[in-house]
Amino acid sequence: MPQVTCPNCGLTISLENRREIDSDLIKQATRREPKTFTELLHITRLSRKTLSLRLKALCENGVIVKKEGAYRLNGKSEFDKHDRGFTREMSRLVHDRRVRTGLMMITFLLFSSASGYVLGAFLIPSVTHREPVILGHFTMALDFSSGVEDLYAWQVAVTFNPSEVKLLEIESSGLIGDDFPFFNNATTDSEGSAMFGGTLLGPVSGKNGPGRLATVTFGYYVNEYTTPKIVGEIGRYKTLLLTSDGSSVPIEIPNALTFAIVP
């Protein structure tokens, strides 16, 4: 099969894989809010002809919906083939020294946790119960300090008291997420744990601190709640930071990672 070079990461891939990557970029860009054709050109960095062809195919398949001149991800198709496409992409990237350690670790963490949670949801009989009333919400920011340099990939484990607070949303700050293909999270509300992380892609340098990686919004059931916190590990999964050459950044660096409430 003919091979082409991906314009975003520089890897040599097949035409079929190239179409999948292009489609994933478009779905990621339209996942949160509608985007115009011009906005998608800037975000995906595809040519006008290629973007037009990909959008046409996605619209015909019902994955993307065009309305009032903007494209948005169809709600019922938002996660269609996402896990399989992501896993195939991990397989192609595993030989890249820069992403091998961080990306595979994050992918294994997130999808093994998420798949286990979904399987459990199908196996456990449904029980009707009343959800506690959320009295309000607060937002916490995950930041890394000026002592951290060349940050290429990261993952964080967070714990909270599920009887006091509920995790409502995990959102990338845009530093290692919206502007790059890989930012994912997995949450187990019943156990009060969340694991999320991100990585850059391709032969690029990492980010130097200080910077913001993500914001997390919680709702609280009681006024006197315990503040969620970062932990070193949850089970076999650890909080870690990696440089572009796969080296680990010492978490012991003063305030290497902070997780604090913001206005």
Short mmCIF file of C-alpha atoms in Angstrom, two decimals:
data_model
loop_
_atom_site.label_atom_id
_atom_site.label_comp_id
_atom_site.label_asym_id
_atom_site.label_seq_id
_atom_site.Cartn_x
_atom_site.Cartn_y
_atom_site.Cartn_z
CA MET A 1 0.00 0.00 0.00
CA PRO A 2 1.37 3.49 -0.83
CA GLN A 3 2.97 5.34 2.06
CA VAL A 4 2.66 9.04 2.91
CA THR A 5 4.17 11.28 5.54
CA CYS A 6 1.82 12.70 8.18
CA PRO A 7 1.99 16.55 8.10
CA ASN A 8 1.43 16.76 11.87
CA CYS A 9 3.88 14.25 13.32
CA GLY A 10 6.25 13.42 10.43
CA LEU A 11 5.68 9.66 10.67
CA THR A 12 5.43 7.46 7.57
CA ILE A 13 1.99 5.88 7.41
CA SER A 14 -0.35 4.21 4.93
CA LEU A 15 -3.06 6.11 3.08
CA GLU A 16 -5.72 4.29 5.08
CA ASN A 17 -4.08 5.23 8.36
CA ARG A 18 -3.66 8.79 7.14
CA ARG A 19 -7.42 9.05 6.57
CA GLU A 20 -8.07 7.71 10.07
CA ILE A 21 -5.67 10.22 11.62
CA ASP A 22 -7.19 13.10 9.63
CA SER A 23 -10.68 12.05 10.72
CA ASP A 24 -9.59 11.79 14.37
CA LEU A 25 -8.15 15.32 14.23
CA ILE A 26 -11.44 16.66 12.85
CA LYS A 27 -13.53 14.79 15.44
CA GLN A 28 -11.30 16.03 18.25
CA ALA A 29 -11.58 19.63 17.01
CA THR A 30 -15.39 19.51 16.80
CA ARG A 31 -15.91 17.52 19.96
CA ARG A 32 -16.66 20.43 22.33
CA GLU A 33 -18.14 23.09 20.07
CA PRO A 34 -18.94 23.64 16.37
CA LYS A 35 -16.08 24.79 14.14
CA THR A 36 -16.16 26.54 10.76
CA PHE A 37 -14.23 25.23 7.77
CA THR A 38 -11.62 27.98 8.23
CA GLU A 39 -11.18 27.15 11.91
CA LEU A 40 -10.70 23.48 11.07
CA LEU A 41 -8.06 24.42 8.50
CA HIS A 42 -6.02 26.14 11.23
CA ILE A 43 -6.58 23.44 13.86
CA THR A 44 -5.94 20.34 11.72
CA ARG A 45 -3.39 21.93 9.36
CA LEU A 46 -4.80 19.84 6.53
CA SER A 47 -4.99 21.14 2.95
CA ARG A 48 -8.31 22.61 1.83
CA LYS A 49 -8.88 19.71 -0.58
CA THR A 50 -8.06 17.03 2.00
CA LEU A 51 -10.17 18.67 4.70
CA SER A 52 -13.10 19.00 2.31
CA LEU A 53 -12.90 15.30 1.39
CA ARG A 54 -12.65 14.19 5.02
CA LEU A 55 -15.58 16.39 6.10
CA LYS A 56 -17.71 15.08 3.23
CA ALA A 57 -17.02 11.48 4.24
CA LEU A 58 -17.67 12.14 7.93
CA CYS A 59 -20.94 13.94 7.15
CA GLU A 60 -22.11 11.11 4.88
CA ASN A 61 -21.38 8.61 7.67
CA GLY A 62 -23.28 10.70 10.20
CA VAL A 63 -20.21 11.29 12.38
CA ILE A 64 -20.09 15.04 11.70
CA VAL A 65 -23.13 17.31 11.30
CA LYS A 66 -23.05 20.62 9.43
CA LYS A 67 -25.41 23.30 10.67
CA GLU A 68 -25.44 27.05 10.03
CA GLY A 69 -22.07 26.92 8.31
CA ALA A 70 -20.30 25.10 11.18
CA TYR A 71 -19.36 21.47 11.75
CA ARG A 72 -19.96 19.63 15.02
CA LEU A 73 -19.48 16.09 16.21
CA ASN A 74 -22.74 14.15 16.13
CA GLY A 75 -23.61 13.28 19.74
CA LYS A 76 -24.47 9.66 19.08
CA SER A 77 -21.23 9.12 17.14
CA GLU A 78 -18.87 11.02 19.43
CA PHE A 79 -17.05 7.95 20.68
CA ASP A 80 -17.53 5.81 17.57
CA LYS A 81 -14.38 3.80 16.89
CA HIS A 82 -12.42 6.12 19.18
CA ASP A 83 -10.90 3.42 21.35
CA ARG A 84 -9.90 1.30 18.38
CA GLY A 85 -8.41 4.23 16.48
CA PHE A 86 -6.50 5.38 19.53
CA THR A 87 -5.11 1.90 20.18
CA ARG A 88 -4.00 1.51 16.56
CA GLU A 89 -2.28 4.86 16.75
CA MET A 90 -0.44 3.78 19.90
CA SER A 91 0.82 0.73 18.05
CA ARG A 92 2.23 2.87 15.25
CA LEU A 93 3.88 5.27 17.67
CA VAL A 94 5.41 2.70 20.01
CA HIS A 95 8.72 2.73 18.13
CA ASP A 96 9.16 6.49 18.62
CA ARG A 97 11.60 6.80 21.54
CA ARG A 98 10.08 10.09 22.68
CA VAL A 99 6.57 8.78 23.13
CA ARG A 100 7.16 5.09 23.79
CA THR A 101 7.27 5.27 27.58
CA GLY A 102 4.85 8.07 28.38
CA LEU A 103 2.23 7.49 25.72
CA MET A 104 1.91 3.76 26.19
CA MET A 105 1.75 4.12 29.96
CA ILE A 106 -0.97 6.76 29.76
CA THR A 107 -2.95 4.79 27.18
CA PHE A 108 -2.77 1.57 29.22
CA LEU A 109 -3.82 3.42 32.35
CA LEU A 110 -6.75 5.23 30.87
CA PHE A 111 -8.27 2.56 28.69
CA SER A 112 -7.78 -0.35 31.07
CA SER A 113 -9.48 1.69 33.80
CA ALA A 114 -12.25 2.94 31.52
CA SER A 115 -12.96 -0.46 29.98
CA GLY A 116 -13.13 -2.08 33.42
CA TYR A 117 -15.57 0.57 34.57
CA VAL A 118 -17.81 0.07 31.51
CA LEU A 119 -17.73 -3.74 31.85
CA GLY A 120 -18.72 -3.44 35.49
CA ALA A 121 -21.61 -1.20 34.54
CA PHE A 122 -23.02 -3.94 32.30
CA LEU A 123 -22.50 -6.78 34.77
CA ILE A 124 -23.88 -5.09 37.90
CA PRO A 125 -27.70 -4.98 38.01
CA SER A 126 -29.19 -1.53 37.83
CA VAL A 127 -30.38 -0.23 41.18
CA THR A 128 -32.57 2.82 41.42
CA HIS A 129 -31.30 5.35 43.95
CA ARG A 130 -31.53 9.06 44.51
CA GLU A 131 -28.44 11.12 43.69
CA PRO A 132 -27.34 13.40 46.55
CA VAL A 133 -28.01 17.08 45.97
CA ILE A 134 -25.01 19.10 44.78
CA LEU A 135 -24.85 22.29 46.82
CA GLY A 136 -22.24 24.05 44.69
CA HIS A 137 -19.03 23.52 42.78
CA PHE A 138 -15.35 24.49 42.81
CA THR A 139 -12.51 24.29 40.29
CA MET A 140 -8.98 23.07 40.89
CA ALA A 141 -5.99 23.74 38.62
CA LEU A 142 -3.15 21.32 37.94
CA ASP A 143 0.05 23.32 37.41
CA PHE A 144 3.72 22.45 36.98
CA SER A 145 6.47 24.68 38.32
CA SER A 146 9.37 26.60 36.78
CA GLY A 147 11.65 23.83 38.05
CA VAL A 148 10.24 21.45 35.44
CA GLU A 149 11.84 21.64 31.98
CA ASP A 150 11.25 19.76 28.72
CA LEU A 151 7.91 18.29 29.89
CA TYR A 152 6.71 15.99 27.11
CA ALA A 153 4.24 13.58 28.76
CA TRP A 154 2.53 13.37 32.13
CA GLN A 155 -0.10 11.50 34.09
CA VAL A 156 -1.64 12.31 37.45
CA ALA A 157 -3.57 10.29 40.02
CA VAL A 158 -6.08 12.19 42.16
CA THR A 159 -8.23 10.99 45.05
CA PHE A 160 -11.34 12.53 46.62
CA ASN A 161 -14.09 11.58 49.05
CA PRO A 162 -17.03 10.44 46.87
CA SER A 163 -19.49 10.92 49.72
CA GLU A 164 -18.53 14.61 49.92
CA VAL A 165 -17.70 15.64 46.36
CA LYS A 166 -18.42 14.55 42.78
CA LEU A 167 -16.06 15.01 39.84
CA LEU A 168 -17.94 16.94 37.16
CA GLU A 169 -15.38 17.75 34.48
CA ILE A 170 -11.70 17.35 33.58
CA GLU A 171 -10.55 19.82 30.96
CA SER A 172 -7.19 20.33 29.28
CA SER A 173 -5.73 23.79 29.67
CA GLY A 174 -4.68 23.75 26.01
CA LEU A 175 -0.97 23.42 26.80
CA ILE A 176 -0.92 19.64 26.39
CA GLY A 177 -4.36 18.74 25.19
CA ASP A 178 -6.51 20.83 22.87
CA ASP A 179 -3.55 21.85 20.72
CA PHE A 180 -2.24 18.26 20.58
CA PRO A 181 -3.91 14.94 19.74
CA PHE A 182 -3.66 13.15 23.07
CA PHE A 183 -5.36 14.18 26.32
CA ASN A 184 -7.46 11.59 28.14
CA ASN A 185 -8.91 10.80 31.51
CA ALA A 186 -10.59 7.99 33.42
CA THR A 187 -12.69 8.38 36.56
CA THR A 188 -14.08 5.96 39.13
CA ASP A 189 -16.58 7.98 41.15
CA SER A 190 -17.55 5.17 43.48
CA GLU A 191 -13.94 4.75 44.59
CA GLY A 192 -13.13 8.45 44.58
CA SER A 193 -10.29 8.34 42.10
CA ALA A 194 -9.39 10.04 38.83
CA MET A 195 -6.46 9.47 36.48
CA PHE A 196 -5.70 11.81 33.62
CA GLY A 197 -2.75 12.75 31.48
CA GLY A 198 -1.48 14.06 28.18
CA THR A 199 1.45 13.98 25.81
CA LEU A 200 2.96 15.87 22.95
CA LEU A 201 3.47 14.02 19.69
CA GLY A 202 6.37 13.65 17.31
CA PRO A 203 9.93 15.03 17.32
CA VAL A 204 9.34 18.21 19.30
CA SER A 205 10.81 19.62 22.48
CA GLY A 206 8.87 19.50 25.73
CA LYS A 207 7.36 22.45 27.59
CA ASN A 208 9.20 24.47 30.23
CA GLY A 209 7.47 25.59 33.41
CA PRO A 210 5.62 27.23 34.86
CA GLY A 211 2.43 26.18 33.13
CA ARG A 212 -1.09 24.82 33.57
CA LEU A 213 -1.90 21.28 32.45
CA ALA A 214 -5.59 20.92 33.29
CA THR A 215 -8.52 22.18 35.33
CA VAL A 216 -10.89 19.90 37.22
CA THR A 217 -14.37 20.89 38.36
CA PHE A 218 -15.99 19.22 41.37
CA GLY A 219 -19.44 19.51 42.86
CA TYR A 220 -19.85 19.22 46.64
CA TYR A 221 -22.61 17.57 48.66
CA VAL A 222 -21.56 19.04 52.02
CA ASN A 223 -20.15 22.43 52.93
CA GLU A 224 -17.27 20.98 54.96
CA TYR A 225 -15.62 18.76 52.35
CA THR A 226 -12.11 17.34 52.12
CA THR A 227 -10.15 18.93 49.27
CA PRO A 228 -9.15 16.43 46.52
CA LYS A 229 -5.42 15.82 46.27
CA ILE A 230 -2.69 14.34 44.09
CA VAL A 231 -1.34 10.98 45.24
CA GLY A 232 1.82 9.17 44.22
CA GLU A 233 -0.09 6.18 42.89
CA ILE A 234 -3.46 4.48 42.68
CA GLY A 235 -2.95 0.73 42.64
CA ARG A 236 -0.26 0.07 40.07
CA TYR A 237 -0.55 3.46 38.37
CA LYS A 238 1.72 6.33 39.36
CA THR A 239 1.80 10.09 39.05
CA LEU A 240 4.73 10.91 36.77
CA LEU A 241 6.30 13.49 34.46
CA LEU A 242 8.44 12.59 31.44
CA THR A 243 10.85 14.58 29.26
CA SER A 244 11.12 14.35 25.49
CA ASP A 245 13.80 11.65 25.74
CA GLY A 246 11.66 9.49 28.05
CA SER A 247 13.47 10.42 31.26
CA SER A 248 11.47 10.82 34.45
CA VAL A 249 11.23 14.26 36.07
CA PRO A 250 11.66 14.03 39.86
CA ILE A 251 8.34 14.78 41.52
CA GLU A 252 10.41 15.95 44.51
CA ILE A 253 11.25 19.21 42.69
CA PRO A 254 9.69 21.96 44.87
CA ASN A 255 6.06 22.25 43.82
CA ALA A 256 6.78 20.25 40.64
CA LEU A 257 3.04 19.64 40.53
CA THR A 258 0.38 21.59 42.41
CA PHE A 259 -3.36 20.92 42.56
CA ALA A 260 -5.16 23.85 44.16
CA ILE A 261 -8.55 25.55 44.16
CA VAL A 262 -8.78 28.57 41.84
CA PRO A 263 -11.45 31.28 41.60
#
